[in-house]
Amino acid sequence: MYMTINKKLDDLTISSKSHPQHYMLHKYWGRKPHNLVRDYIELFTKTGDTVLDPFMGSGGAVIESNKLKRIGIGVDLNPMACLIVNETLKKELDFDKLVKEFNNIVNGIPDEVNKLAYTKDKNGQFQLIDNAIWEHGKISRIKYYQDKKRNIKDADEYDQLTVITATKLLAKYEKSGMISFPRDEIMTYVRRSGKHHINELFTDRNLLFAAFFMTGVKKVKNKHIRESLTLIFTSALPNFSSMIPGDINTVNGKSGWQISKFWVPQIHSEKNALNTLKLRLTKFINSKKEIDELSTDTSYKIMNQSSENLKNIPPKSVDYVFTDPPYGDSISYFALSSFWSSWVHESVDYNNEIIYDPYRNKREEDYSRRLDRAFKQVHRVLKDKKYMSFTFHNRHIKFWKIVIDAVYKTGFQLVNVKWVDQAVASGTQGINRKNTLRGDFVYTFRKINESLYENNIVSGEKIIDETIEKLLEKNSHVTTAKLYESLIPEIIKNQAYYDSDGKL
């Protein structure tokens, strides 16, 4: 069986595809190509089998399991991850009621607040702002449409006064108790450009619109509608935040929030908040209609809890595991998600996040101990001789060692390593395309009942030298990314993490 699986994996040809619309309901980091996840689930399971993802994230394994009529179980300590996946797979949502409640909220915003969304044209007529550009803390240029024709103007005295009025109204309505907005401190790990609190990531005008909208959402009595509106709101937040770089000439936002930090550029965009929310409403409905045609009535389970204790999953009840363990210090999922969860007042268990974050005193020992516990639980619930596949990204070999050691200690045997190219580059990859990874390693392990962990210091220098020689025999030039893709599997297979001096 082991040799058959290995051959099937080697023969498996996967060309990563872009995410379909239903995966774009909400931003999340580290998404894997849906067809990659689907192909692995199809290979290792049959209809009715149970598939577990103990680090669910945005839910690719659970969603694809549902489409394939498998029983998906997703576990994640991050409540935003659970909201995203539940909203993606939720059935029988009344779209008419959703739109009605959305409009009720928008129509309930006071007139003096709505007036902030307007500028004056050269004839003194009010025009709805589409976008504005801010330079070094001051509003600079404005774009609006009149009779479907784009118009751009420099911000004038009226626009400057509107900015001042927004600040005054924000203070007025907050003091009255009619609205509230988060002032949560931004975690050091993701803090950039001198911004220390969540509210500093918005202009006062957009903060005011966001606060009124979310206040309205919380008053919606229908739980299903309220949760969907919450997702629409949080999915729109980045787009009308101040984290979007601005183009001073076209008065457009240059890109979405793609850098995994809270960063306000010196020149940034200020999109019309209500227009952005309306666009997200339309996108949500279209995405839900798409997934409704693809998803099945197969049961699935979303658990907002730590993977360190899976006591509510019976022993040896899972047929296959596909997951994406926390990336060490690469992506701070909880800190980034605080941008959303701070608005919806989720109770977030930051202390038990599995991550390397020295600012929170979460170092190698804590990261290692928690992964040991998590994979021990995965081993317990997985059926004997069944398989677990996972992807992992980090340039630091110490994190690879921690993850692989945790798997070996628990009782898993490595059977296959496969490289799959990425369909679309991420925002951070766009900064340095030549030397950034453009794909995923997929490691597949088989459950056995003995530990293969060896606490030996094995030098990887010979392996590195031989691998580089082979690469250079075939290529006159080798990029850093290509070298990494070739080296990591060899280091992992041989557990050769150290140099000749015994250092990682």
XYZ file of C-alpha atoms in Angstrom:
504
model
C 0.000 0.000 0.000
C 2.816 2.410 0.910
C 4.552 1.932 -2.456
C 1.250 2.293 -4.317
C 0.456 5.611 -2.595
C 3.954 6.901 -3.215
C 3.732 6.096 -6.909
C 0.298 7.686 -7.186
C 1.630 10.847 -5.563
C 4.665 10.938 -7.848
C 2.385 10.497 -10.852
C -0.052 13.139 -9.652
C 0.152 16.188 -11.922
C -1.156 19.329 -10.271
C -1.286 22.693 -11.975
C -2.378 25.219 -9.357
C -5.486 27.172 -10.292
C -6.599 30.588 -9.158
C -9.139 30.717 -6.366
C -12.788 30.581 -7.471
C -15.116 33.337 -6.310
C -16.386 31.535 -3.206
C -12.865 31.470 -1.786
C -12.745 35.247 -2.048
C -15.573 35.935 0.391
C -12.991 37.192 2.838
C -9.282 37.848 2.921
C -7.031 35.333 4.681
C -3.367 34.439 4.533
C -1.637 31.311 3.295
C -4.485 29.890 1.207
C -3.506 26.794 -0.756
C -4.730 26.167 -4.322
C -8.161 24.597 -4.004
C -7.450 22.004 -6.681
C -4.286 20.905 -4.868
C -6.306 20.266 -1.704
C -9.056 18.576 -3.700
C -6.666 16.248 -5.555
C -5.052 15.064 -2.329
C -8.404 14.456 -0.642
C -9.651 12.520 -3.673
C -6.498 10.396 -3.737
C -6.590 9.415 -0.060
C -10.323 9.123 0.634
C -13.643 7.926 -0.694
C -17.220 9.232 -0.396
C -18.340 9.344 3.225
C -14.830 9.349 4.717
C -13.844 11.836 7.409
C -11.183 14.452 6.651
C -9.602 16.512 9.432
C -7.803 19.844 9.257
C -6.519 20.677 12.760
C -5.222 24.089 11.586
C -8.190 25.029 9.420
C -7.498 28.665 8.530
C -9.811 29.726 5.697
C -11.073 26.171 5.386
C -9.876 24.775 2.060
C -9.805 21.176 3.301
C -13.280 21.401 4.862
C -14.813 23.137 1.838
C -13.304 20.727 -0.688
C -14.273 17.754 1.500
C -17.860 18.946 1.481
C -17.871 19.288 -2.316
C -16.526 15.713 -2.578
C -19.158 14.338 -0.151
C -16.623 13.701 2.573
C -17.226 14.681 6.193
C -14.957 17.628 6.900
C -13.813 18.569 10.403
C -12.073 21.918 10.765
C -10.404 23.035 13.980
C -9.072 26.539 14.582
C -8.547 28.653 17.679
C -9.047 31.831 15.633
C -12.768 32.804 15.692
C -12.388 34.750 12.430
C -11.345 31.558 10.634
C -14.445 29.804 11.956
C -16.703 32.679 10.889
C -15.272 32.631 7.354
C -15.717 28.878 6.850
C -19.168 28.744 8.460
C -20.351 31.603 6.254
C -18.905 29.961 3.148
C -20.724 26.659 3.694
C -23.902 27.981 5.345
C -27.025 26.895 3.446
C -30.429 28.469 2.771
C -29.535 32.085 3.365
C -32.390 34.451 2.493
C -30.710 36.967 0.187
C -33.747 39.256 0.064
C -33.752 39.582 3.865
C -29.996 40.118 3.806
C -30.307 43.013 1.359
C -33.245 44.468 3.290
C -31.330 44.473 6.586
C -28.259 45.916 4.854
C -30.302 48.796 3.447
C -32.010 49.391 6.803
C -28.600 49.833 8.429
C -27.352 52.207 5.731
C -30.568 54.229 5.783
C -30.274 54.578 9.549
C -27.034 56.564 9.347
C -27.672 60.228 10.278
C -27.835 62.800 7.463
C -24.983 64.873 8.890
C -22.784 61.790 8.679
C -23.892 60.888 5.146
C -23.065 64.436 4.061
C -19.392 63.698 4.784
C -19.287 61.433 1.722
C -19.773 64.385 -0.650
C -17.573 67.009 -2.254
C -18.491 70.069 -4.319
C -17.777 70.380 -8.011
C -16.694 73.616 -9.727
C -20.340 74.717 -9.951
C -20.887 74.231 -6.235
C -23.012 71.124 -6.736
C -22.672 68.201 -4.330
C -21.064 65.073 -5.789
C -20.583 61.694 -4.138
C -16.905 60.959 -3.503
C -15.628 57.725 -5.001
C -12.084 57.925 -3.661
C -9.666 60.366 -2.076
C -5.886 60.447 -1.811
C -4.085 61.513 1.345
C -0.493 62.725 1.382
C 1.476 62.832 4.631
C -1.622 63.023 6.808
C -3.598 65.536 4.720
C -6.333 65.038 2.136
C -4.956 65.924 -1.282
C -7.094 64.867 -4.253
C -10.624 63.598 -4.820
C -12.331 61.525 -7.482
C -16.060 61.509 -8.176
C -18.326 60.449 -11.035
C -20.898 62.657 -12.730
C -23.075 61.132 -15.447
C -20.691 58.132 -15.386
C -17.800 60.411 -16.270
C -14.767 60.393 -13.997
C -13.773 63.711 -12.494
C -10.662 64.485 -10.440
C -10.092 67.609 -8.373
C -7.638 68.899 -5.821
C -9.030 68.930 -2.305
C -10.304 72.446 -1.554
C -11.383 74.365 1.528
C -14.760 72.554 1.620
C -13.022 69.183 1.627
C -10.651 70.267 4.381
C -13.633 71.425 6.440
C -15.347 68.068 5.861
C -12.333 66.294 7.341
C -12.485 68.489 10.444
C -16.254 67.921 10.731
C -15.749 64.146 10.552
C -13.400 64.266 13.527
C -15.897 66.322 15.541
C -18.831 64.037 14.683
C -16.822 60.946 15.548
C -16.149 62.337 19.026
C -19.766 63.489 19.398
C -21.397 60.166 18.549
C -18.903 58.101 20.511
C -19.458 60.266 23.597
C -23.225 59.918 23.214
C -22.899 56.124 23.182
C -24.579 55.777 19.798
C -21.475 54.190 18.284
C -18.283 52.513 19.371
C -15.130 51.522 17.552
C -12.012 49.570 18.539
C -9.003 51.249 20.040
C -7.257 47.913 20.596
C -3.506 48.077 20.729
C -1.791 46.676 17.645
C 0.545 43.830 18.505
C 4.203 44.731 18.108
C 4.813 41.893 15.655
C 2.582 43.445 12.974
C 2.954 47.127 13.869
C 4.411 49.436 11.222
C 4.548 53.142 10.291
C 4.016 54.336 13.856
C 0.411 53.169 14.171
C -0.305 51.759 17.637
C -4.085 51.244 17.715
C -6.651 49.770 15.322
C -8.604 53.016 14.920
C -5.469 54.725 13.581
C -5.715 52.549 10.462
C -8.720 54.549 9.205
C -9.517 58.156 8.472
C -12.013 59.590 10.969
C -14.602 59.809 8.185
C -14.410 56.107 7.344
C -14.110 55.175 11.007
C -17.420 56.985 11.559
C -19.179 55.136 8.716
C -17.752 51.803 9.874
C -18.870 52.385 13.460
C -22.433 53.237 12.429
C -22.660 50.235 10.127
C -21.336 47.739 12.686
C -23.576 49.223 15.386
C -26.501 48.513 13.081
C -25.338 44.972 12.386
C -25.308 44.139 16.091
C -28.983 45.121 16.348
C -30.119 42.648 13.662
C -32.207 39.977 15.402
C -31.845 37.165 12.852
C -28.623 35.352 13.807
C -27.901 34.003 10.304
C -28.388 37.409 8.702
C -26.364 39.128 11.425
C -23.419 36.759 10.951
C -23.459 37.233 7.172
C -23.538 41.021 7.569
C -20.638 40.726 10.002
C -18.614 38.859 7.384
C -19.513 41.411 4.705
C -18.424 44.201 7.043
C -15.090 42.670 8.029
C -14.315 41.701 4.428
C -14.809 45.337 3.381
C -12.740 46.867 6.202
C -9.304 46.574 4.544
C -10.570 48.143 1.333
C -11.685 51.405 2.941
C -8.891 51.483 5.497
C -5.851 53.720 5.131
C -3.614 50.735 4.356
C -4.160 50.966 0.593
C -1.349 52.807 -1.275
C -2.743 55.659 -3.373
C -2.031 56.812 -6.901
C -1.961 60.597 -6.841
C -2.585 60.917 -10.602
C -5.520 58.547 -11.066
C -6.826 58.834 -7.476
C -7.041 55.067 -7.239
C -5.869 52.583 -4.668
C -2.832 50.793 -6.067
C -3.573 47.394 -4.508
C -5.400 45.686 -1.693
C -4.063 45.011 1.786
C -1.496 42.368 0.913
C 1.515 43.068 3.104
C 1.099 41.028 6.293
C 1.601 44.018 8.588
C -0.490 47.028 9.668
C 1.091 49.688 7.501
C -0.283 53.088 6.468
C 1.628 54.458 3.449
C 2.577 58.127 3.327
C 0.364 58.389 0.248
C -2.768 56.318 0.774
C -6.274 55.887 -0.541
C -9.554 56.653 1.239
C -12.300 54.796 -0.569
C -15.959 55.597 -0.054
C -16.886 53.268 2.825
C -20.550 52.747 1.959
C -19.793 52.109 -1.721
C -17.202 49.551 -0.643
C -19.701 47.823 1.644
C -22.290 47.681 -1.152
C -19.759 46.105 -3.497
C -18.893 43.507 -0.848
C -22.601 42.739 -0.390
C -22.928 42.004 -4.110
C -19.745 39.934 -4.094
C -20.937 37.982 -1.071
C -24.265 37.103 -2.688
C -22.635 36.056 -5.970
C -20.071 33.960 -4.121
C -22.746 32.277 -2.030
C -24.762 31.419 -5.131
C -21.648 29.847 -6.634
C -20.796 27.717 -3.584
C -24.440 26.719 -3.087
C -24.307 24.953 -6.453
C -21.072 23.145 -5.560
C -21.520 22.228 -1.905
C -23.415 19.169 -0.744
C -25.668 18.216 2.158
C -22.811 16.208 3.642
C -22.282 17.063 7.308
C -19.277 19.087 8.387
C -18.042 20.353 11.729
C -16.280 23.626 12.558
C -14.630 23.756 15.991
C -13.378 27.009 17.501
C -10.803 25.449 19.811
C -7.148 24.537 20.134
C -5.796 21.559 18.212
C -3.817 20.689 21.344
C -6.908 18.971 22.737
C -9.219 17.133 20.341
C -11.056 15.165 23.018
C -14.392 15.700 21.232
C -13.103 13.688 18.249
C -13.157 9.914 18.899
C -9.899 7.899 18.635
C -9.158 6.381 15.230
C -12.210 8.017 13.609
C -10.468 10.116 10.937
C -9.595 8.707 7.500
C -7.230 11.425 6.319
C -5.635 14.656 7.486
C -4.779 17.591 5.227
C -3.483 20.663 6.985
C -1.239 23.694 6.997
C 0.551 24.021 10.367
C 1.375 27.485 11.762
C 4.405 28.913 9.956
C 6.532 29.780 12.969
C 7.370 33.461 12.550
C 6.198 33.871 8.937
C 2.550 34.861 9.402
C 1.007 36.186 12.607
C -2.552 35.016 11.985
C -4.114 36.147 15.256
C -2.416 39.545 15.299
C -3.531 40.213 11.722
C -7.045 38.966 12.418
C -7.313 41.462 15.272
C -8.027 44.028 12.541
C -11.409 42.286 12.132
C -12.078 40.616 15.470
C -11.577 43.875 17.367
C -14.687 45.197 15.608
C -16.914 42.191 16.214
C -15.776 41.826 19.843
C -14.877 38.187 19.520
C -13.323 36.537 22.548
C -9.908 35.619 21.185
C -7.544 33.244 22.995
C -4.265 34.906 22.034
C -2.319 33.093 24.765
C -2.780 29.651 23.225
C -1.901 30.592 19.652
C 0.804 28.362 18.187
C 3.370 30.819 16.882
C 6.876 32.130 17.316
C 6.481 35.696 18.566
C 9.260 36.920 20.901
C 7.289 40.103 21.634
C 4.754 37.921 23.459
C 7.415 35.657 24.923
C 6.372 32.883 22.520
C 9.678 31.346 21.544
C 10.946 28.056 20.135
C 10.156 26.084 23.286
C 6.512 27.163 23.372
C 6.079 26.669 19.612
C 7.632 23.189 19.824
C 5.675 22.085 22.900
C 2.334 23.102 21.409
C 3.031 21.412 18.067
C 4.041 18.221 19.902
C 0.685 18.207 21.664
C -1.259 18.988 18.488
C 0.314 16.235 16.383
C -0.093 13.782 19.248
C -3.823 14.516 19.098
C -3.851 14.147 15.314
C -2.123 10.766 15.642
C -4.699 9.660 18.217
C -7.761 10.458 16.069
C -6.317 9.191 12.764
C -6.989 5.567 11.834
C -4.042 3.155 11.826
C -1.895 3.148 8.682
C -3.778 6.166 7.318
C -2.144 9.323 5.950
C -1.553 12.953 6.783
C -0.432 15.570 4.244
C 0.610 19.103 5.040
C 2.185 22.155 3.492
C 4.606 24.416 5.313
C 6.453 27.654 4.541
C 9.415 29.138 6.332
C 12.938 30.050 5.266
C 14.438 29.310 8.690
C 15.497 25.692 9.071
C 14.897 25.789 12.845
C 11.140 25.956 12.264
C 11.228 23.099 9.788
C 13.073 21.046 12.391
C 10.514 21.825 15.086
C 7.580 20.830 12.858
C 9.145 17.662 11.461
C 10.443 16.617 14.890
C 6.918 16.959 16.291
C 5.570 14.712 13.533
C 8.298 12.080 13.944
C 8.015 12.040 17.751
C 4.311 11.334 17.488
C 4.634 8.312 15.226
C 4.470 9.321 11.594
C 6.678 8.135 8.735
C 7.513 10.391 5.781
C 6.468 8.767 2.519
C 6.472 11.551 -0.063
C 7.507 15.159 -0.739
C 5.956 16.978 -3.682
C 6.507 20.502 -4.994
C 3.514 22.285 -6.521
C 3.878 25.620 -8.312
C 1.708 28.507 -7.195
C -0.957 29.908 -9.486
C -0.736 33.590 -8.530
C 1.985 35.517 -6.708
C 1.071 37.109 -3.404
C 1.611 40.775 -2.576
C 4.808 40.122 -0.660
C 6.108 37.949 -3.465
C 5.625 40.823 -5.848
C 8.254 42.786 -3.927
C 11.015 40.292 -4.715
C 9.741 37.767 -7.242
C 13.073 36.203 -8.178
C 14.038 35.109 -4.687
C 10.630 34.343 -3.190
C 9.000 30.925 -3.125
C 6.353 30.484 -5.815
C 4.744 27.277 -4.680
C 4.200 24.746 -1.917
C 5.919 21.685 -0.559
C 3.370 18.983 0.253
C 4.682 16.456 2.762
C 2.786 13.189 3.179
C 3.208 10.962 6.222
C 1.820 7.566 7.189
C 0.658 6.791 10.712
C 2.772 4.158 12.405
C 3.018 3.207 16.061
C 6.620 4.065 16.784
C 8.626 7.239 17.020
C 11.161 7.915 14.269
C 12.550 10.949 16.038
C 16.318 10.972 16.405
C 17.883 13.619 18.590
C 21.177 13.466 16.714
C 23.234 16.317 15.332
C 23.568 15.445 11.657
C 25.479 17.803 9.392
C 23.721 18.835 6.199
C 26.758 20.408 4.544
C 27.506 17.398 2.357
C 23.886 17.212 1.249
C 23.870 20.927 0.459
C 27.102 20.687 -1.546
C 25.854 17.698 -3.561
C 22.484 19.316 -4.250
C 24.067 22.559 -5.430
C 26.462 20.650 -7.706
C 23.579 18.792 -9.329
C 21.646 22.015 -9.858
C 24.615 23.787 -11.423
C 25.249 20.847 -13.752
C 21.834 21.501 -15.269
C 21.646 25.287 -14.903
C 24.165 28.087 -15.331
C 22.241 30.201 -12.831
C 20.136 29.127 -9.842
C 17.805 31.504 -7.986
C 17.558 31.517 -4.216
C 14.007 30.202 -4.454
C 15.016 27.300 -6.717
C 17.880 26.408 -4.407
C 15.512 26.422 -1.445
C 13.000 24.199 -3.262
C 15.726 21.643 -3.900
C 17.502 21.747 -0.544
C 14.684 21.612 1.985
C 13.313 18.155 1.023
C 16.803 16.629 1.160
C 17.509 18.174 4.564
C 14.149 16.952 5.896
C 14.502 13.399 4.590
C 17.913 13.048 6.211
C 17.083 15.090 9.337
C 20.347 16.906 8.608
C 19.622 20.337 10.017
C 23.064 21.312 11.311
C 26.328 22.663 9.962
C 29.726 21.067 10.686
C 29.955 23.031 13.945
C 26.685 21.606 15.208
C 24.683 24.798 14.701
C 21.277 25.057 13.030
